[in-house]
Coordinates of C-alpha atoms and ligand atoms in Angstrom, one line a residue:
X1 CA 11.1 1.0 29.8
X2 CA 13.2 1.9 26.8
X3 CA 12.1 0.9 23.3
X4 CA 14.1 1.0 20.1
X5 CA 12.5 0.6 16.7
X6 CA 14.8 -0.3 13.7
X7 CA 13.3 1.0 10.4
X8 CA 11.7 4.5 10.3
X9 CA 9.3 3.9 7.4
X10 CA 5.5 3.9 6.9
X11 CA 5.1 1.4 9.7
X12 CA 7.9 2.3 12.2
X13 CA 7.2 6.1 12.0
X14 CA 3.4 6.2 12.8
X15 CA 3.6 3.2 15.1
X16 CA 6.3 4.7 17.3
X17 CA 4.6 8.1 17.2
X18 CA 1.3 6.7 18.5
X19 CA 3.1 4.6 21.1
X20 CA 5.0 7.6 22.4
X21 CA 1.8 9.6 22.5
X22 CA 0.0 7.0 24.5
X23 CA 2.9 5.9 26.7
X24 CA 4.5 9.0 28.3
X25 CA 6.4 6.7 30.7
X26 CA 8.3 5.0 27.8
X27 CA 11.2 6.4 25.9
X28 CA 11.2 5.4 22.2
X29 CA 14.1 5.8 19.8
X30 CA 13.4 5.2 16.1
X31 CA 16.5 4.5 14.2
X32 CA 17.2 4.1 10.5
X33 CA 20.3 3.5 8.4
X34 CA 19.1 6.3 6.1
X35 CA 20.4 9.6 7.5
X36 CA 18.2 11.4 5.0
X37 CA 15.0 9.8 6.3
X38 CA 16.0 10.5 9.9
X39 CA 16.8 14.2 9.0
X40 CA 13.3 14.4 7.5
X41 CA 11.7 12.9 10.7
X42 CA 13.5 15.6 12.7
X43 CA 12.4 18.4 10.3
X44 CA 9.1 20.2 9.6
X45 CA 8.5 18.1 6.4
X46 CA 8.1 14.5 7.5
X47 CA 9.2 11.8 5.0
X48 CA 5.7 10.4 4.7
X49 CA 2.3 12.0 4.3
X50 CA -0.2 10.5 6.7
X51 CA -3.2 12.4 8.1
X52 CA -2.8 13.4 11.7
X53 CA 0.9 12.2 11.9
X54 CA 2.4 15.7 12.0
X55 CA 0.5 16.7 15.1
X56 CA 1.4 13.5 17.0
X57 CA 5.1 13.8 16.0
X58 CA 5.3 17.5 17.0
X59 CA 3.8 16.6 20.4
X60 CA 6.2 13.8 21.3
X61 CA 9.4 14.6 19.3
X62 CA 12.3 15.1 21.7
X63 CA 10.0 14.5 24.7
X64 CA 9.8 10.7 24.7
X65 CA 10.2 10.1 21.0
X66 CA 13.6 10.4 19.3
X67 CA 14.7 9.9 15.7
X68 CA 18.4 8.9 15.3
X69 CA 21.0 7.3 13.1
X70 CA 22.9 6.1 16.2
X71 CA 21.6 2.6 15.9
X72 CA 24.3 1.2 18.3
X73 CA 23.3 3.4 21.3
X74 CA 19.6 2.8 20.7
X75 CA 20.0 -1.0 20.7
X76 CA 22.4 -0.9 23.7
X77 CA 20.0 1.0 25.8
X78 CA 16.7 -0.6 24.8
X79 CA 14.8 -3.3 26.7
X80 CA 12.6 -4.1 23.8
X81 CA 13.5 -3.7 20.1
X82 CA 11.0 -3.6 17.2
X83 CA 12.3 -4.7 13.8
X84 CA 10.3 -2.7 11.3
X85 CA 12.5 -2.9 8.2
X86 CA 11.2 -3.5 4.7
X87 CA 10.7 -7.0 3.5
X88 CA 10.3 -6.6 -0.3
X89 CA 9.8 -9.4 -2.8
X90 CA 13.1 -10.9 -3.9
X91 CA 14.3 -9.6 -7.3
X92 CA 17.0 -12.3 -7.9
X93 CA 18.1 -15.7 -6.8
X94 CA 16.0 -18.4 -5.2
X95 CA 12.3 -17.5 -5.1
X96 CA 12.9 -14.4 -7.3
X97 CA 9.6 -12.5 -7.9
X98 CA 7.8 -14.4 -5.1
X99 CA 9.7 -15.0 -1.8
X100 CA 10.1 -12.2 0.7
X101 CA 13.7 -10.8 0.8
X102 CA 14.7 -11.1 4.5
X103 CA 18.1 -9.5 4.1
X104 CA 17.1 -6.3 6.0
X105 CA 15.6 -8.4 8.8
X106 CA 18.7 -10.5 9.0
X107 CA 21.0 -7.5 9.0
X108 CA 18.9 -6.0 11.9
X109 CA 19.2 -9.2 13.8
X110 CA 22.9 -9.4 13.3
X111 CA 23.3 -5.8 14.5
X112 CA 21.4 -6.6 17.7
X113 CA 23.5 -9.8 18.2
X114 CA 26.7 -7.8 17.8
X115 CA 25.8 -4.8 19.9
X116 CA 23.5 -6.1 22.8
X117 CA 25.1 -6.1 26.2
X118 CA 21.9 -7.0 28.2
X119 CA 18.7 -9.0 27.8
X120 CA 16.4 -8.0 24.9
X121 CA 12.9 -8.7 23.8
X122 CA 13.1 -8.6 20.0
X123 CA 9.8 -8.0 18.2
X124 CA 9.1 -8.8 14.6
X125 CA 7.0 -5.9 13.4
X126 CA 7.9 -6.4 9.7
X127 CA 5.7 -8.8 7.7
X128 CA 7.6 -12.0 7.4
X129 CA 7.2 -15.6 6.2
X130 CA 6.0 -18.2 8.7
X131 CA 8.8 -19.4 10.9
X132 CA 11.0 -16.3 10.2
X133 CA 11.3 -15.9 14.0
X134 CA 13.2 -19.1 14.0
X135 CA 15.8 -17.6 11.7
X136 CA 16.1 -14.5 13.9
X137 CA 16.5 -16.6 17.0
X138 CA 19.1 -18.7 15.2
X139 CA 21.2 -15.7 14.4
X140 CA 20.9 -14.2 17.9
X141 CA 21.6 -17.5 19.7
X142 CA 24.6 -18.3 17.5
X143 CA 26.2 -15.0 18.4
X144 CA 25.0 -14.9 22.0
X145 CA 27.3 -13.4 24.6
X146 CA 27.3 -15.1 28.0
X147 CA 24.6 -14.0 30.4
X148 CA 22.4 -12.4 27.7
X149 CA 19.0 -13.7 27.1
X150 CA 16.8 -13.0 24.0
X151 CA 13.1 -13.5 23.6
X152 CA 11.5 -13.2 20.1
X153 CA 8.0 -12.1 19.6
X154 CA 5.8 -11.7 16.5
X155 CA 3.7 -8.6 16.5
X156 CA 2.5 -7.9 12.9
X157 CA 1.1 -4.5 12.0
X158 CA -2.4 -4.1 10.5
X159 CA -2.4 -0.4 9.8
X160 CA -3.4 0.8 6.4
X161 CA -1.8 3.8 4.8
X162 CA -3.9 7.0 4.7
X163 CA -5.7 5.9 8.0
X164 CA -2.6 4.8 9.9
X165 CA -3.1 7.0 13.0
X166 CA -6.7 6.1 13.4
X167 CA -5.9 2.4 12.8
X168 CA -3.2 2.5 15.5
X169 CA -5.3 4.4 18.0
X170 CA -8.4 2.2 17.5
X171 CA -6.9 -1.1 16.4
X172 CA -9.5 -3.9 15.9
X173 CA -6.9 -6.1 17.5
X174 CA -3.3 -6.3 18.5
X175 CA -1.7 -9.6 17.7
X176 CA 1.2 -11.0 19.7
X177 CA 2.8 -14.3 19.1
X178 CA 5.4 -15.8 21.4
X179 CA 7.0 -19.0 22.6
X180 CA 5.0 -21.2 24.8
X181 CA 7.5 -21.2 27.7
X182 CA 7.6 -19.2 31.0
X183 CA 10.1 -16.7 29.5
X184 CA 7.9 -16.5 26.4
X185 CA 4.8 -15.7 28.4
X186 CA 6.7 -13.0 30.4
X187 CA 7.9 -11.4 27.2
X188 CA 4.4 -11.4 25.7
X189 CA 3.1 -9.8 28.9
X190 CA 5.7 -7.0 28.7
X191 CA 4.8 -6.1 25.1
X192 CA 1.1 -6.4 25.9
X193 CA 1.6 -3.9 28.8
X194 CA 2.8 -1.3 26.3
X195 CA -0.4 -1.7 24.2
X196 CA -2.6 -1.8 27.3
X197 CA -1.9 1.9 27.7
X198 CA -4.6 2.5 25.1
X199 CA -5.9 -0.8 23.7
X200 CA -8.6 -2.7 25.7
X201 CA -7.0 -5.9 27.0
X202 CA -9.7 -8.1 25.4
X203 CA -8.5 -6.8 22.0
X204 CA -5.0 -8.0 22.5
X205 CA -4.8 -11.4 21.1
X206 CA -1.9 -13.8 22.0
X207 CA -1.1 -16.9 19.9
X208 CA 1.9 -19.0 19.2
X209 CA 4.6 -17.4 17.1
X210 CA 3.8 -19.2 13.8
X211 CA 0.0 -18.5 14.0
X212 CA 0.8 -14.8 14.5
X213 CA 3.2 -14.7 11.5
X214 CA 0.7 -16.6 9.3
X215 CA -2.3 -14.5 10.4
X216 CA -0.7 -11.4 8.9
X217 CA -0.3 -13.0 5.5
X218 CA -3.7 -14.5 5.8
X219 CA -5.4 -11.1 6.6
X220 CA -3.8 -9.4 3.6
X221 CA -4.7 -12.3 1.4
X222 CA -8.3 -12.2 2.5
X223 CA -8.6 -8.5 2.0
X224 CA -7.1 -8.6 -1.5
X225 CA -9.2 -11.6 -2.4
X226 CA -12.4 -9.6 -1.7
X227 CA -11.2 -6.8 -4.1
X228 CA -10.3 -9.3 -6.8
X229 CA -13.6 -11.0 -6.4
X230 CA -15.6 -7.8 -6.9
X231 CA -13.3 -6.7 -9.7
X232 CA -13.9 -10.0 -11.5
X233 CA -17.6 -9.3 -11.2
X234 CA -17.1 -5.8 -12.5
X235 CA -16.2 -7.4 -15.9
X236 CA -19.4 -9.4 -15.8
X237 CA -21.3 -6.2 -15.0
X238 CA -19.8 -4.3 -17.9
X239 CA -20.8 -7.1 -20.3
X240 CA -24.4 -7.5 -19.0
X241 CA -25.8 -4.2 -17.8
X242 CA -25.6 -5.1 -14.1
X243 CA -24.0 -2.3 -12.0
X244 CA -21.2 -3.5 -9.7
X245 CA -21.9 -0.9 -7.1
X246 CA -25.5 -2.2 -6.8
X247 CA -24.2 -5.8 -6.7
X248 CA -21.6 -4.9 -4.0
X249 CA -24.3 -3.3 -1.9
X250 CA -26.7 -6.2 -2.3
X251 CA -24.0 -8.7 -1.5
X252 CA -22.4 -6.7 1.3
X253 CA -25.7 -6.3 3.2
X254 CA -25.5 -9.9 4.1
X255 CA -24.0 -9.6 7.6
X256 CA -22.0 -12.8 7.0
X257 CA -20.2 -11.1 4.1
X258 CA -20.1 -7.5 5.2
X259 CA -19.8 -4.3 3.1
X260 CA -16.1 -3.4 3.5
X261 CA -13.5 -3.9 0.9
X262 CA -16.0 -4.5 -1.9
X263 CA -15.2 -1.3 -3.9
X264 CA -14.5 -2.3 -7.5
X265 CA -11.5 -0.3 -8.8
X266 CA -8.7 -0.1 -11.4
X267 CA -6.9 -2.7 -9.2
X268 CA -5.4 -2.8 -5.8
X269 CA -1.9 -1.4 -5.2
X270 CA 0.3 -0.7 -2.3
X271 CA 3.4 -2.2 -0.9
X272 CA 1.7 -5.1 1.0
X273 CA -1.1 -7.0 -0.8
X274 CA 0.9 -8.3 -3.8
X275 CA 4.1 -8.8 -1.9
X276 CA 2.4 -10.7 0.9
X277 CA 0.3 -12.9 -1.3
X278 CA 3.4 -13.8 -3.4
X279 CA 5.1 -14.6 -0.2
X280 CA 2.2 -16.9 0.8
X281 CA 2.3 -18.6 -2.6
X282 CA 6.0 -19.2 -2.3
X283 CA 5.5 -20.8 1.1
X284 CA 2.7 -23.0 -0.2
X285 CA 4.9 -24.1 -3.2
X286 CA 7.7 -25.0 -0.8
X287 CA 5.3 -26.9 1.4
X288 CA 4.3 -28.9 -1.7
X289 CA 0.8 -27.5 -1.6
X290 CA 0.4 -26.5 -5.3
X291 CA -3.4 -26.3 -5.2
X292 CA -3.3 -23.8 -2.4
X293 CA -0.6 -21.8 -4.2
X294 CA -2.7 -21.7 -7.4
X295 CA -5.7 -20.6 -5.5
X296 CA -4.0 -17.5 -4.1
X297 CA -2.2 -16.8 -7.4
X298 CA -5.6 -16.2 -8.9
X299 CA -6.0 -13.1 -6.7
X300 CA -2.9 -11.5 -8.2
X301 CA -3.8 -12.7 -11.7
X302 CA -7.2 -11.1 -11.5
X303 CA -5.7 -7.8 -10.3
X304 CA -3.3 -7.8 -13.2
X305 CA -6.2 -8.5 -15.5
X306 CA -8.2 -5.6 -14.0
X307 CA -5.3 -3.1 -14.5
X308 CA -4.8 -4.3 -18.1
X309 CA -8.5 -4.3 -18.9
X310 CA -9.0 -0.7 -17.7
X311 CA -5.9 0.5 -19.7
X312 CA -7.1 -1.3 -22.8
X313 CA -10.6 0.2 -22.4
X314 CA -9.1 3.7 -22.6
X315 CA -7.3 2.9 -25.8
X316 CA -10.2 1.2 -27.4
X317 CA -12.6 4.1 -26.5
X318 CA -10.2 6.7 -28.0
X319 CA -10.7 5.1 -31.5
X320 CA -8.1 2.5 -30.8
X321 CA -5.2 4.9 -30.9
X322 CA -3.7 7.2 -28.4
X323 CA -0.6 8.0 -30.4
X324 CA 0.4 11.6 -29.8
X325 CA -2.9 12.2 -27.9
X326 CA -2.6 14.1 -24.6
X327 CA -4.2 12.3 -21.7
X328 CA -4.6 13.7 -18.2
X329 CA -3.9 11.3 -15.3
X330 CA -5.5 12.5 -12.0
X331 CA -4.0 10.7 -9.1
X332 CA -0.9 8.6 -9.0
X333 CA -0.8 7.3 -5.4
X334 CA -2.0 3.8 -4.8
X335 CA -4.9 5.2 -2.7
X336 CA -6.1 8.5 -1.4
X337 CA -4.4 10.2 1.6
X338 CA -1.0 8.9 1.0
X339 CA 1.9 10.0 -1.2
X340 CA 3.0 6.3 -1.6
X341 CA 3.2 5.0 -5.1
X342 CA 4.4 1.4 -4.5
X343 CA 2.6 -1.0 -6.8
X344 CA 0.1 1.7 -7.7
X345 CA -2.3 0.8 -10.5
X346 CA -1.5 4.2 -12.1
X347 CA 2.0 2.9 -13.1
X348 CA 0.3 0.1 -15.2
X349 CA -2.1 2.6 -16.8
X350 CA 0.6 5.1 -17.6
X351 CA 3.0 2.4 -18.9
X352 CA 0.3 1.0 -21.3
X353 CA -0.6 4.5 -22.6
X354 CA 3.0 5.5 -23.0
X355 CA 3.8 2.3 -24.9
X356 CA 1.0 3.3 -27.3
X357 CA 2.5 6.7 -27.9
X358 CA 0.4 8.9 -25.6
X359 CA 1.6 12.1 -24.0
X360 CA 0.7 12.2 -20.3
X361 CA -0.2 15.2 -18.1
X362 CA -0.1 13.9 -14.5
X363 CA -1.4 15.5 -11.3
X364 CA -1.4 14.1 -7.8
X365 CA -1.8 16.3 -4.7
X366 CA 0.7 14.4 -2.5
X367 CA 3.1 12.5 -4.7
X368 CA 6.4 14.3 -5.4
X369 CA 7.1 14.9 -9.2
X370 CA 10.5 13.1 -8.9
X371 CA 8.8 10.0 -7.6
X372 CA 6.4 9.9 -10.6
X373 CA 9.3 10.2 -13.0
X374 CA 11.4 7.6 -11.1
X375 CA 8.4 5.1 -11.2
X376 CA 7.8 5.6 -14.9
X377 CA 11.4 5.5 -15.9
X378 CA 12.2 2.4 -13.9
X379 CA 13.8 -0.4 -16.0
X380 CA 10.8 -2.7 -15.2
X381 CA 8.5 -0.1 -16.8
X382 CA 10.4 1.2 -19.8
X383 CA 13.5 0.5 -21.9
X384 CA 13.6 4.2 -23.0
X385 CA 13.5 6.5 -20.0
X386 CA 14.5 9.5 -22.1
X387 CA 11.4 9.1 -24.3
X388 CA 9.2 8.7 -21.2
X389 CA 10.6 11.9 -19.8
X390 CA 9.7 13.7 -23.0
X391 CA 6.2 12.3 -23.0
X392 CA 5.3 13.1 -19.4
X393 CA 4.5 16.4 -17.8
X394 CA 3.8 16.7 -14.1
X395 CA 1.4 19.5 -13.0
X396 CA 0.8 21.1 -9.6
X397 CA -2.9 21.8 -10.4
X398 CA -5.6 19.6 -11.9
X399 CA -6.9 22.3 -14.3
X400 CA -3.6 22.8 -15.9
X401 CA -3.2 19.0 -16.3
X402 CA -6.5 18.6 -18.2
X403 CA -6.0 21.5 -20.6
X404 CA -6.1 20.4 -24.2
X405 CA -6.2 16.7 -23.4
X406 CA -8.4 14.2 -25.2
X407 CA -9.2 12.2 -22.0
X408 CA -9.0 12.4 -18.3
X409 CA -8.3 9.3 -16.3
X410 CA -9.0 9.0 -12.5
X411 CA -6.5 6.6 -11.0
X412 CA -6.7 7.6 -7.3
X413 CA -9.9 8.4 -5.4
X414 CA -8.7 11.8 -3.9
X415 CA -11.7 13.6 -2.4
X416 CA -10.7 16.9 -4.2
X417 CA -11.4 15.3 -7.6
X418 CA -15.1 14.9 -6.8
X419 CA -15.5 18.7 -6.3
X420 CA -13.6 19.8 -9.5
X421 CA -15.4 22.2 -11.8
X422 CA -16.1 19.8 -14.6
X423 CA -17.9 22.4 -16.8
X424 CA -14.6 24.3 -16.8
X425 CA -12.7 21.2 -17.5
X426 CA -15.0 20.2 -20.4
X427 CA -14.4 23.6 -22.0
X428 CA -10.7 23.3 -21.8
X429 CA -10.5 19.8 -23.2
X430 CA -10.4 18.5 -26.8
X431 CA -13.7 17.1 -28.2
X432 CA -15.0 14.5 -27.9
X433 CA -14.0 14.7 -24.3
X434 CA -13.6 11.4 -22.4
X435 CA -13.5 10.6 -18.7
X436 CA -12.4 7.2 -17.5
X437 CA -13.3 6.9 -13.8
X438 CA -11.1 4.1 -12.4
X439 CA -12.4 4.7 -8.9
X440 CA -16.1 5.3 -9.4
X441 CA -16.1 8.5 -7.5
X442 CA -17.6 11.0 -9.9
X443 CA -21.2 11.9 -10.7
X444 CA -21.4 10.2 -14.1
X445 CA -25.0 11.4 -14.9
X446 CA -23.9 15.0 -14.5
X447 CA -20.8 14.4 -16.6
X448 CA -23.0 13.0 -19.4
X449 CA -25.1 16.1 -19.2
X450 CA -22.1 18.4 -19.5
X451 CA -21.2 16.5 -22.7
X452 CA -18.5 14.0 -21.6
X453 CA -18.2 10.5 -22.8
X454 CA -17.9 8.6 -19.5
X455 CA -16.4 5.1 -18.9
X456 CA -16.1 3.5 -15.5
X457 CA -15.6 0.2 -13.8
X458 CA -18.4 -2.3 -13.5
X459 CA -21.1 -0.4 -15.4
X460 CA -22.2 -1.0 -18.9
X461 CA -20.4 0.8 -21.6
X462 CA -22.2 3.9 -22.8
X463 CA -22.3 3.3 -26.5
X464 CA -22.3 6.4 -28.7
X465 CA -23.3 6.3 -32.3
X466 CA -19.9 7.6 -33.2
X467 CA -18.1 4.6 -31.6
X468 CA -20.5 2.1 -33.2
X469 CA -19.9 3.6 -36.6
X470 CA -16.2 3.0 -36.1
X471 CA -17.0 -0.6 -35.5
X472 CA -15.0 -0.7 -32.3
X473 CA -17.7 -1.5 -29.8
X474 CA -18.8 -5.2 -30.0
X475 CA -22.6 -5.8 -30.0
X476 CA -23.8 -8.0 -27.2
Ligands
LIG1 P1 9.7 1.3 4.5 O1 10.5 0.9 3.3 O2 8.8 2.5 4.4 O3 10.6 1.4 5.8 C1 11.6 0.5 6.1 C2 12.8 1.3 6.7 O4 13.8 0.4 7.2 C3 13.6 2.1 5.6 O5 13.6 3.5 6.0 C4 15.0 1.5 5.6 O6 16.0 2.5 5.4 C5 15.1 0.9 7.0 N1 16.0 -0.1 7.1 C6 16.2 -1.3 6.4 N2 17.2 -2.0 6.9 C7 17.7 -1.4 7.9 C8 18.7 -1.7 8.9 N3 19.4 -2.8 8.8 N4 19.0 -0.8 9.8 C9 18.2 0.4 9.9 N5 17.2 0.7 9.1 C10 17.0 -0.2 8.1 O7 8.8 0.0 4.8 P2 7.4 0.0 5.6 O8 6.3 0.2 4.6 O9 7.4 0.7 6.8 O10 7.2 -1.6 5.9 C11 8.0 -2.2 6.9 C12 7.5 -3.6 7.2 O11 6.1 -3.5 7.7 C13 7.4 -4.5 6.0 O12 7.7 -5.8 6.4 C14 5.9 -4.4 5.5 O13 5.5 -5.5 4.8 C15 5.2 -4.3 6.9 N6 3.9 -3.6 6.8 C16 3.8 -2.4 6.0 C17 2.6 -1.8 6.0 C18 2.4 -0.5 5.2 O14 1.2 -0.1 5.1 N7 3.4 0.1 4.6 C19 1.5 -2.2 6.8 C20 1.7 -3.3 7.6 C21 2.9 -4.0 7.6
LIG2 C1 -3.2 -3.0 3.5 C2 -4.1 -3.6 4.6 O1 -5.4 -3.0 4.5 C3 -3.5 -3.3 6.0 O2 -4.3 -4.0 7.0 C4 -2.1 -3.9 6.0 O3 -1.5 -3.7 7.3 C5 -1.2 -3.3 4.9 O4 -1.9 -3.5 3.6 P1 -2.8 -0.6 2.5 O5 -2.2 -1.3 1.4 O6 -2.1 0.5 3.2 O7 -3.2 -1.6 3.7 O8 -4.2 0.0 2.0 P2 -5.7 -0.6 1.7 O9 -6.7 0.3 2.3 O10 -5.8 -2.0 2.2 O11 -5.8 -0.6 0.2 C6 -4.9 -1.4 -0.7 C7 -5.4 -1.2 -2.1 O12 -6.6 -1.8 -2.4 C8 -5.5 0.2 -2.6 O13 -5.0 0.4 -3.9 C9 -7.0 0.5 -2.5 O14 -7.3 1.5 -3.4 C10 -7.5 -0.8 -3.0 N1 -8.9 -1.1 -2.6 C11 -9.2 -1.2 -1.3 C12 -9.8 -1.4 -3.5 O15 -9.6 -1.3 -4.7 N2 -11.1 -1.6 -3.1 C13 -11.5 -1.7 -1.8 O16 -12.7 -2.0 -1.5 C14 -10.5 -1.5 -0.8

């Protein structure tokens, strides 16, 4: 069997790499319209950082895994084609700011229709709105050449960045949605056969196409909802003296609830949660289900509130002004073990501090400096990119980032931050020295002993006499 995957990104890359590793009898060609991305996939420095990915790619590349810009040949030769292109939120027109933009999916479908000379199984790997498969089928059938048959399957991807290889190797489940016809069942069986090379058959779930498409949006909505739920309670904890970690543990030990995804934080980021929930909201609005739309909107609103609340807490703690103060930002990626910054909470934190006149010293072990500058000078973040460039310095080492700063803010839970020499950091910072732990990863007791003023999420504010005398901290 020959497989082609259109879209060599965070999903297409790791998915095809693992498939190639586990299916030596299948030839997989991963294509992309970006020649730069393909060149990176063919080089020693892959375009994305993902633990374990380098090893898998090195093992399979040019054996049964190929990276190419020759989309035409790959489509022509393939029996099965994954569409794994990006489906971002629309930025203009109908559904702006909510609906998924399907222009890349549509263009992939049109390429297939134009190029195909034999039967193809077309698999939606991208996350799409419910009934998107119908649109793909419409495009394919409207341009169908005589004697060519298409089957469309939905096969959403559940991997998380930072753990993608493990998630792919040990998937909880693989979901395949198809048409309830004989041809549909045959197509499902062919795709299932690929996964059966390494996934136990009982973990391969088959449903109708629409259930499969909706399940992907539902899974992300449920996961994000848990984070917003615990983050909402973190505000209650800060106001009452309860500790959100203790609450999460107590709640999560109920086996009906479970302990995962209850880590309170500065807010969820990443390219999926917000986009997919907005997509679900848009679908609900169009189906005239305003109550359902409003329900899911709250998950996003709570996340925005959490990001704002944390940023405001930094300003208030620093005597209500950060103007011309140096603040170190440790971590810029949306989570650890990735260099991805899409929708990262760090952008909101930096944006708020920059608007208040702060100077930022930023360090992240995997995010490229140009990416940080691009994110912070984006028109949606600032109207004066030149001022931002002057106010931001990117560091290649955390100790240089914290030197002579008034505060240190943890935005990403990188393991290496836990083991930093905080005694050394304290000595190099301005006094009073503040730490704002947006990820709850540090040993706060020890930091207090060193002399830091520590603020975190979901634990009562440590009121110092100094702050009370400034009249900034409200009494309960
Ligand atoms: P990405 O932006 O990293 O990669 C998409 C790639 O598709 C880009 O390299 C782009 O150049 C390419 N592309 C777009 N149109 C093309 C075309 N017509 N021909 C050839 N190449 C084209 O996106 P991603 O993060 O890999 O996400 C892909 C899809 O998977 C999205 O629908 C996303 O919602 C979904 N998804 C993402 C994740 C994740 O963790 N990133 C997880 C599950 C599902
Ligand atoms: C998510 C889904 O987990 C995955 O199944 C889907 O395929 C794509 O979207 P991803 O966005 O890569 O994956 O990472 P995830 O681990 O879900 O984290 C998303 C955000 O939530 C991160 O910013 C993370 O730090 C945050 N998070 C996660 C919390 O704040 N608390 C938690 O308990 C878990």
